[in-house]
Structures are given as C-alpha cells and as structure tokens.
Short mmCIF file of C-alpha atoms and ligand atoms in Angstrom, two decimals:
data_model
loop_
_atom_site.label_atom_id
_atom_site.label_comp_id
_atom_site.label_asym_id
_atom_site.label_seq_id
_atom_site.Cartn_x
_atom_site.Cartn_y
_atom_site.Cartn_z
CA MET A 179 4.56 -54.45 -46.42
CA ASP A 180 5.79 -56.00 -43.16
CA SER A 181 6.16 -53.62 -40.25
CA LEU A 182 9.48 -52.54 -38.76
CA TYR A 183 8.67 -54.73 -35.78
CA SER A 184 7.97 -57.90 -37.76
CA ILE A 185 11.08 -57.37 -39.88
CA ALA A 186 13.23 -56.68 -36.80
CA LYS A 187 12.04 -59.63 -34.76
CA ASP A 188 12.96 -61.96 -37.57
CA GLY A 189 16.50 -62.94 -36.50
CA TYR A 190 16.72 -60.28 -33.78
CA SER A 191 20.07 -60.49 -31.94
CA HIS A 192 18.94 -59.17 -28.52
CA ASP A 193 22.24 -57.30 -28.39
CA PRO A 194 21.61 -54.68 -25.65
CA VAL A 195 23.16 -51.91 -27.76
CA THR A 196 20.79 -52.53 -30.67
CA LYS A 197 17.42 -50.83 -30.41
CA PRO A 198 14.79 -52.81 -28.51
CA LEU A 199 12.00 -54.33 -30.59
CA ARG A 200 9.41 -52.09 -28.95
CA TYR A 201 11.17 -49.05 -30.46
CA CYS A 202 10.46 -50.53 -33.88
CA GLU A 203 6.77 -50.69 -33.00
CA ILE A 204 6.79 -47.06 -31.85
CA ILE A 205 8.65 -45.81 -34.94
CA GLU A 206 6.30 -47.77 -37.22
CA GLN A 207 3.30 -46.23 -35.49
CA ALA A 208 4.77 -42.72 -35.76
CA VAL A 209 5.41 -43.15 -39.48
CA ARG A 210 1.87 -44.44 -40.05
CA GLU A 211 0.29 -41.68 -37.97
CA GLU A 212 1.95 -39.10 -40.22
CA ASP A 213 1.05 -41.12 -43.31
CA LEU A 214 4.72 -40.97 -44.20
CA ALA A 215 6.30 -43.04 -46.95
CA PRO A 216 9.89 -42.02 -46.33
CA LYS A 217 12.05 -41.69 -49.42
CA SER A 218 15.02 -40.12 -47.67
CA ILE A 219 16.35 -41.45 -44.37
CA LEU A 220 19.35 -40.49 -42.28
CA GLU A 221 20.35 -42.82 -39.48
CA ILE A 222 22.94 -41.49 -37.05
CA GLY A 223 24.47 -44.29 -34.95
CA VAL A 224 24.70 -47.61 -36.74
CA TYR A 225 26.61 -49.95 -34.43
CA LYS A 226 26.40 -53.40 -36.08
CA GLY A 227 23.89 -52.25 -38.67
CA GLU A 228 20.95 -54.28 -37.39
CA SER A 229 18.55 -51.33 -37.37
CA THR A 230 19.89 -50.03 -40.70
CA LYS A 231 19.09 -53.35 -42.34
CA VAL A 232 15.58 -53.28 -40.88
CA PHE A 233 14.99 -49.77 -42.29
CA SER A 234 16.41 -50.89 -45.61
CA ARG A 235 13.91 -53.78 -45.85
CA ARG A 236 10.95 -51.80 -44.54
CA PHE A 237 11.55 -48.84 -46.88
CA PRO A 238 13.04 -50.35 -50.05
CA ASP A 239 12.25 -47.20 -52.08
CA ALA A 240 14.08 -44.93 -49.66
CA HIS A 241 17.60 -43.65 -50.03
CA ILE A 242 19.22 -44.37 -46.66
CA VAL A 243 22.44 -42.85 -45.40
CA ALA A 244 23.69 -44.46 -42.20
CA VAL A 245 26.54 -42.74 -40.39
CA ASP A 246 28.68 -43.65 -37.42
CA LEU A 247 31.74 -42.28 -35.67
CA LYS A 248 33.62 -45.49 -36.41
CA LEU A 249 32.98 -47.70 -39.39
CA ALA A 250 32.65 -51.40 -38.62
CA ASP A 251 32.96 -54.35 -40.93
CA ILE A 252 29.26 -54.70 -41.72
CA ASP A 253 27.90 -56.74 -44.59
CA PHE A 254 25.29 -54.53 -46.23
CA SER A 255 24.86 -56.78 -49.25
CA GLY A 256 21.18 -56.94 -50.12
CA CYS A 257 20.76 -53.37 -48.86
CA GLU A 258 21.41 -51.52 -52.11
CA ASN A 259 19.53 -48.48 -50.86
CA VAL A 260 22.01 -47.96 -47.99
CA ARG A 261 25.14 -45.79 -48.00
CA TYR A 262 27.26 -46.38 -44.90
CA LEU A 263 29.53 -43.43 -44.08
CA GLN A 264 31.86 -42.29 -41.34
CA CYS A 265 30.71 -39.12 -39.65
CA ASP A 266 30.87 -37.63 -36.18
CA GLN A 267 27.41 -36.46 -35.15
CA THR A 268 28.88 -33.07 -34.23
CA ASP A 269 30.85 -32.52 -37.43
CA GLU A 270 28.83 -29.67 -38.84
CA ALA A 271 30.62 -29.37 -42.17
CA ARG A 272 30.43 -33.10 -42.89
CA LEU A 273 26.82 -33.49 -41.80
CA ARG A 274 25.78 -30.52 -43.92
CA ALA A 275 27.72 -31.90 -46.90
CA ILE A 276 26.00 -35.29 -46.49
CA CYS A 277 22.58 -33.64 -46.33
CA GLU A 278 23.26 -31.45 -49.35
CA GLU A 279 24.78 -34.24 -51.44
CA HIS A 280 22.31 -37.02 -50.58
CA PHE A 281 19.16 -35.18 -49.55
CA ALA A 282 18.96 -32.11 -51.74
CA ASN A 283 15.15 -32.36 -51.63
CA GLY A 284 15.06 -32.75 -47.86
CA LEU A 285 14.84 -35.55 -45.36
CA ASP A 286 11.69 -37.51 -44.52
CA LEU A 287 13.04 -39.39 -41.53
CA VAL A 288 16.00 -38.96 -39.19
CA ILE A 289 16.82 -41.46 -36.45
CA GLU A 290 19.42 -40.18 -34.02
CA ASP A 291 20.75 -43.11 -31.99
CA ALA A 292 24.38 -42.10 -31.48
CA SER A 293 26.14 -40.78 -28.39
CA HIS A 294 23.06 -40.03 -26.21
CA ILE A 295 24.91 -37.06 -24.77
CA GLY A 296 22.55 -34.10 -24.51
CA HIS A 297 24.65 -31.29 -25.94
CA LEU A 298 25.94 -33.48 -28.79
CA SER A 299 22.39 -34.46 -29.69
CA LYS A 300 21.41 -30.81 -29.60
CA LEU A 301 24.27 -29.91 -31.98
CA THR A 302 23.17 -32.67 -34.36
CA PHE A 303 19.57 -31.51 -34.20
CA ASP A 304 20.54 -27.92 -34.96
CA ILE A 305 22.55 -29.02 -37.99
CA VAL A 306 20.22 -31.65 -39.44
CA PHE A 307 16.72 -30.45 -38.59
CA PRO A 308 16.77 -27.60 -41.15
CA HIS A 309 17.16 -30.31 -43.82
CA VAL A 310 14.00 -32.14 -42.71
CA ARG A 311 10.99 -31.64 -44.93
CA SER A 312 7.68 -30.34 -43.67
CA GLY A 313 5.84 -33.32 -42.19
CA GLY A 314 9.09 -35.25 -41.76
CA LEU A 315 10.08 -36.92 -38.51
CA TYR A 316 13.19 -36.44 -36.38
CA ILE A 317 13.45 -39.20 -33.79
CA VAL A 318 15.78 -39.07 -30.82
CA GLU A 319 16.37 -42.39 -29.12
CA ASP A 320 17.13 -43.14 -25.49
CA TRP A 321 16.64 -39.70 -24.02
CA GLY A 322 15.87 -41.48 -20.72
CA SER A 323 19.63 -42.04 -20.29
CA GLY A 324 19.53 -38.45 -18.99
CA TYR A 325 18.13 -39.87 -15.73
CA TRP A 326 21.00 -42.29 -15.22
CA GLU A 327 23.35 -41.19 -12.47
CA THR A 328 26.06 -43.31 -14.06
CA TRP A 329 25.67 -41.69 -17.50
CA PRO A 330 28.26 -38.97 -18.32
CA ASP A 331 25.69 -36.16 -18.40
CA GLY A 332 22.88 -37.96 -16.59
CA GLY A 333 21.35 -37.07 -13.25
CA ARG A 334 19.02 -38.82 -10.87
CA PHE A 335 15.38 -37.78 -11.11
CA THR A 336 14.51 -35.25 -8.45
CA ASP A 337 10.92 -34.50 -7.70
CA CYS A 338 9.58 -30.96 -7.46
CA LYS A 339 7.51 -30.58 -4.33
CA VAL A 340 4.21 -28.78 -4.70
CA PRO A 341 3.25 -25.86 -2.46
CA GLY A 342 1.37 -27.04 0.60
CA ASN A 343 3.66 -29.92 1.09
CA THR A 344 5.78 -29.40 4.18
CA ALA A 345 8.87 -30.59 2.38
CA ARG A 346 11.27 -28.09 0.82
CA ILE A 347 10.11 -26.76 -2.54
CA ALA A 348 12.68 -27.28 -5.24
CA LYS A 349 13.09 -24.35 -7.61
CA THR A 350 14.61 -26.44 -10.33
CA ILE A 351 14.43 -30.08 -11.20
CA ARG A 352 18.04 -30.97 -11.74
CA SER A 353 17.40 -33.97 -13.95
CA HIS A 354 15.38 -31.73 -16.26
CA ASP A 355 18.04 -29.12 -16.79
CA SER A 356 20.81 -31.07 -18.42
CA GLY A 357 21.70 -34.12 -20.43
CA MET A 358 19.31 -35.79 -22.83
CA VAL A 359 16.31 -34.81 -20.71
CA GLY A 360 17.31 -31.16 -20.91
CA PHE A 361 17.81 -31.47 -24.67
CA VAL A 362 14.43 -33.03 -25.45
CA LYS A 363 12.76 -30.53 -23.15
CA SER A 364 14.35 -27.73 -25.15
CA LEU A 365 12.47 -29.04 -28.20
CA VAL A 366 9.20 -28.11 -26.48
CA ASP A 367 10.07 -24.48 -27.31
CA TYR A 368 9.77 -25.25 -31.01
CA THR A 369 6.17 -26.38 -30.63
CA ALA A 370 5.44 -22.79 -29.55
CA THR A 371 7.42 -20.95 -32.21
CA GLY A 372 4.27 -19.12 -33.32
CA ASP A 373 3.69 -17.83 -29.81
CA ILE A 374 7.33 -16.89 -29.39
CA ALA A 375 7.22 -14.95 -32.67
CA SER A 376 3.97 -13.16 -31.89
CA ASP A 377 4.74 -12.48 -28.26
CA ARG A 378 2.89 -9.30 -27.40
CA ALA A 379 5.52 -6.93 -26.28
CA VAL A 380 5.32 -5.82 -22.71
CA ALA A 381 6.58 -2.33 -22.35
CA ARG A 382 9.60 -1.95 -20.14
CA GLY A 383 10.78 0.94 -18.01
CA TRP A 384 9.39 2.42 -14.85
CA MET A 385 6.58 4.35 -16.56
CA SER A 386 5.23 1.22 -18.19
CA ARG A 387 5.58 -0.83 -15.04
CA LEU A 388 3.70 1.87 -13.21
CA ALA A 389 1.00 1.76 -15.87
CA LEU A 390 0.70 -1.99 -15.54
CA SER A 391 0.47 -1.83 -11.75
CA ALA A 392 -2.02 1.02 -11.91
CA ALA A 393 -4.33 -0.97 -14.10
CA ARG A 394 -4.28 -3.77 -11.59
CA VAL A 395 -5.04 -1.69 -8.55
CA ASP A 396 -8.75 -1.21 -8.24
CA ALA A 397 -8.62 2.19 -6.58
CA LEU A 398 -6.33 3.58 -9.26
CA ARG A 399 -8.51 2.12 -11.97
CA LYS A 400 -11.50 3.92 -10.44
CA LEU A 401 -9.49 7.12 -10.30
CA THR A 402 -8.61 6.88 -13.98
CA GLU A 403 -12.27 6.50 -14.82
CA ARG A 404 -12.63 10.16 -13.90
CA MET A 405 -9.47 11.12 -15.79
CA PRO A 406 -9.99 10.25 -19.44
CA ARG A 407 -6.58 11.45 -20.63
CA LEU A 408 -4.77 9.37 -18.04
CA ARG A 409 -7.00 6.42 -18.90
CA ALA A 410 -6.22 6.80 -22.60
CA TRP A 411 -2.50 6.99 -21.85
CA LEU A 412 -2.70 3.83 -19.73
CA ALA A 413 -4.70 2.03 -22.40
CA ALA A 414 -2.12 2.98 -25.00
CA LYS A 415 0.69 1.70 -22.76
CA LEU A 416 -1.09 -1.57 -22.11
CA ASP A 417 -2.54 -2.36 -25.50
CA LYS A 418 0.04 -1.25 -28.00
CA PRO A 419 3.07 -3.43 -28.51
CA VAL A 420 6.25 -1.42 -28.30
CA ALA A 421 7.49 -1.49 -31.88
CA ALA A 422 11.21 -2.02 -31.33
CA HIS A 423 10.70 -4.71 -28.72
CA ALA A 424 8.10 -6.49 -30.86
CA ALA A 425 10.41 -6.49 -33.86
CA VAL A 426 13.17 -8.21 -31.88
CA LYS A 427 10.73 -10.85 -30.68
CA VAL A 428 9.36 -11.54 -34.14
CA SER A 429 12.76 -12.04 -35.69
CA ALA A 430 13.88 -14.23 -32.76
CA GLY A 431 10.82 -16.43 -33.13
CA SER A 432 10.81 -16.65 -36.89
CA GLY A 433 14.39 -17.95 -36.93
CA LEU A 434 13.48 -20.94 -34.79
CA PRO A 435 12.57 -24.39 -36.08
CA GLN A 436 8.86 -25.11 -36.02
CA LEU A 437 7.35 -28.35 -34.84
CA LYS A 438 3.92 -29.62 -35.76
CA SER A 439 4.07 -32.02 -32.84
CA LEU A 440 6.43 -33.44 -30.27
CA LYS A 441 5.64 -36.86 -28.87
CA PHE A 442 7.28 -38.95 -26.22
CA SER A 443 6.88 -42.66 -26.11
CA ARG A 444 9.03 -44.66 -23.77
CA SER A 445 12.55 -43.41 -24.33
CA LEU A 446 11.82 -42.13 -27.84
CA CYS A 447 11.21 -38.48 -28.63
CA ILE A 448 9.48 -37.90 -31.96
CA ALA A 449 9.48 -34.42 -33.46
CA CYS A 450 7.37 -33.73 -36.55
CA LYS A 451 8.36 -30.67 -38.57
CA ALA A 452 5.64 -28.12 -39.25
C1 SAM B 615 23.24 -47.40 -29.66
S1 SAM B 615 24.40 -47.63 -30.93
C2 SAM B 615 23.43 -47.63 -32.37
C3 SAM B 615 22.54 -48.83 -32.47
C4 SAM B 615 21.86 -49.02 -33.79
N1 SAM B 615 21.14 -47.83 -34.21
C5 SAM B 615 20.87 -50.16 -33.64
O1 SAM B 615 19.71 -49.90 -33.27
O2 SAM B 615 21.27 -51.28 -33.88
C6 SAM B 615 25.25 -46.12 -30.94
C7 SAM B 615 26.24 -45.92 -32.08
O3 SAM B 615 26.52 -44.53 -32.12
C8 SAM B 615 27.87 -44.36 -32.45
N2 SAM B 615 28.32 -43.04 -31.96
C9 SAM B 615 28.68 -42.69 -30.70
N3 SAM B 615 29.09 -41.42 -30.68
C10 SAM B 615 28.95 -40.94 -31.94
C11 SAM B 615 29.22 -39.69 -32.55
N4 SAM B 615 29.72 -38.67 -31.86
N5 SAM B 615 28.95 -39.56 -33.86
C12 SAM B 615 28.47 -40.59 -34.60
N6 SAM B 615 28.21 -41.80 -34.06
C13 SAM B 615 28.45 -41.98 -32.74
C14 SAM B 615 28.60 -45.53 -31.77
O4 SAM B 615 29.82 -45.79 -32.46
C15 SAM B 615 27.56 -46.65 -31.88
O5 SAM B 615 27.82 -47.45 -33.01
#
C-alpha cells in the first residue's frame, strides 16, 4: 500500500490551506508506529477535500466521515468510503450524533484540521476523544499558529529567563497559556492521569502543616525521637492519606481522558489513547 505521502504528492496542489506534504509523512509514521490499520476515521476540516481523498485512497477499508463548517462543491466520486457532512466543530449534539451513528464501535483515527482556535479545538477534543478507541490516534494540526501574533488567539513566543540570569524572570510564558499552544499543553495532563488519580493526599490545616514542617526541621525531628507518641502522631499525619481528600482526588483523576502517549512533530500534536 502506498504511503499517505506518496499518494498526496501525486497531483498535489500546493494550496497553502491544504496540509503540507510533510504532515502526510508524519501521520503515516504515527499510524505505523502504533501498528494501526484504521477502520474508522473522522476528519474535521475538509476545505477542498484534498486530504480527505488521500485518506480515502490510503485506507480503502476505512469508513471516513469528513466534516466542515461549510460544505463546498467537492467531487468525491471514487471515494465511496467517504461521507461528507456539514458540522461545526463545536456543535456538541451534532458531533456526538455523528460519532454514535457512524462510529458506534469507536474511532481509530481523528484528524482535527479546522479552525485552529485553541478553545474551539479543546471543545472538539472533549466531545470526540471519548469516542476514540484504546490505541487510537487523535491528531491536532497546526498548533504552532498559537505563536502567531496575527492569529486571533495567538501570541508571540516569550522566553522564560532562568534564575542566575540578570534579566527579569518571567513567571508565566504568555504564549504557553492560551491559544492552540495552551490547548495542546493541556493535553499533557492526560498523560499523567494515573498520577492525578493516585495523588497521595497531603493533609491540610494548621496541625498538618505543623507536622510537615516539624518533620523537616532537624532539631524537632531529634526531639521527637525521644517522644515516641509525638513521633507516631507525626508519622500518621505524614504517611496516611486523608480519606476524604484522597477520594476527591481519585474521582477527579478517574474522570479524565487517559493518554498512552503525546507526541509533537512539527506543528502536529499526536495523542494516542490509553
Ligand atoms: C486548513 S482547512 C482544512 C484543510 C484540509 N484538511 C486539507 O488538508 O486539505 C480548514 C477547514 O476547516 C473549516 N473550519 C473552520 N472552522 C470550522 C468549524 N468551527 N467547524 C468545522 N470546520 C471548520 C474551514 O471551513 C476549512 O475548510
């Protein structure tokens, strides 16, 4: 089977809105690395249908649904495995209906190449990702637009100075907090869902804080060595998760999506579901 790249370069239009050929190489590599033979594909953002046709030829056994805000007059003849539908990437009810109707057994591959506006992409992710199968890929294109000053929610890259440098130390990196960059960074959380869920509770309140500080102060630690009951109390405070707090953490973590991996290659962000 020809690769996405070799199919795409055959008659490639070089239209700047269509995905660059190198993206096809990266997506092909990601699919091969996961040993994925996608049977269910959702493409969000179709434009003139060039990429949709490439996916159709590369994965002839897949059922492909390609959605766009505005339908264009695209000739999809020869692409019998493609359904071309109107859908806003933020229309929760419609996106869910599409997933339930077309992908009842889950999605193997999602390519989000629509608005490239961070909070819209986040909404789409939250709606669609639960429908992705374990081992499936969710690919976000062009997250680098988040660094473009001219982009609606973009912001110029600002460096974070390291301590020791005489220059002012930035507390936040503006370009990392918002837009597409902020969105893809938020996906990092889902690679740590296990840690979030099993977060050892740290007791709160002044008694617990005192206990924590005491354990860190050498003199107090020595003192407690001669006071077994105080030492036992401190140990209990430090070692035992506080039940109520732990329960909240567990349920917060277990409700989150889980990622097996999150990879960045050029302006593509590739999330693999655990
Ligand atoms: C970059 S183009 C897609 C290019 C295409 N995937 C390709 O590689 O040839 C972005 C497309 O997303 C669509 N789009 C923009 N905002 C959208 C939204 N809110 N929901 C769905 N599609 C949207 C635009 O109409 C446009 O056709």
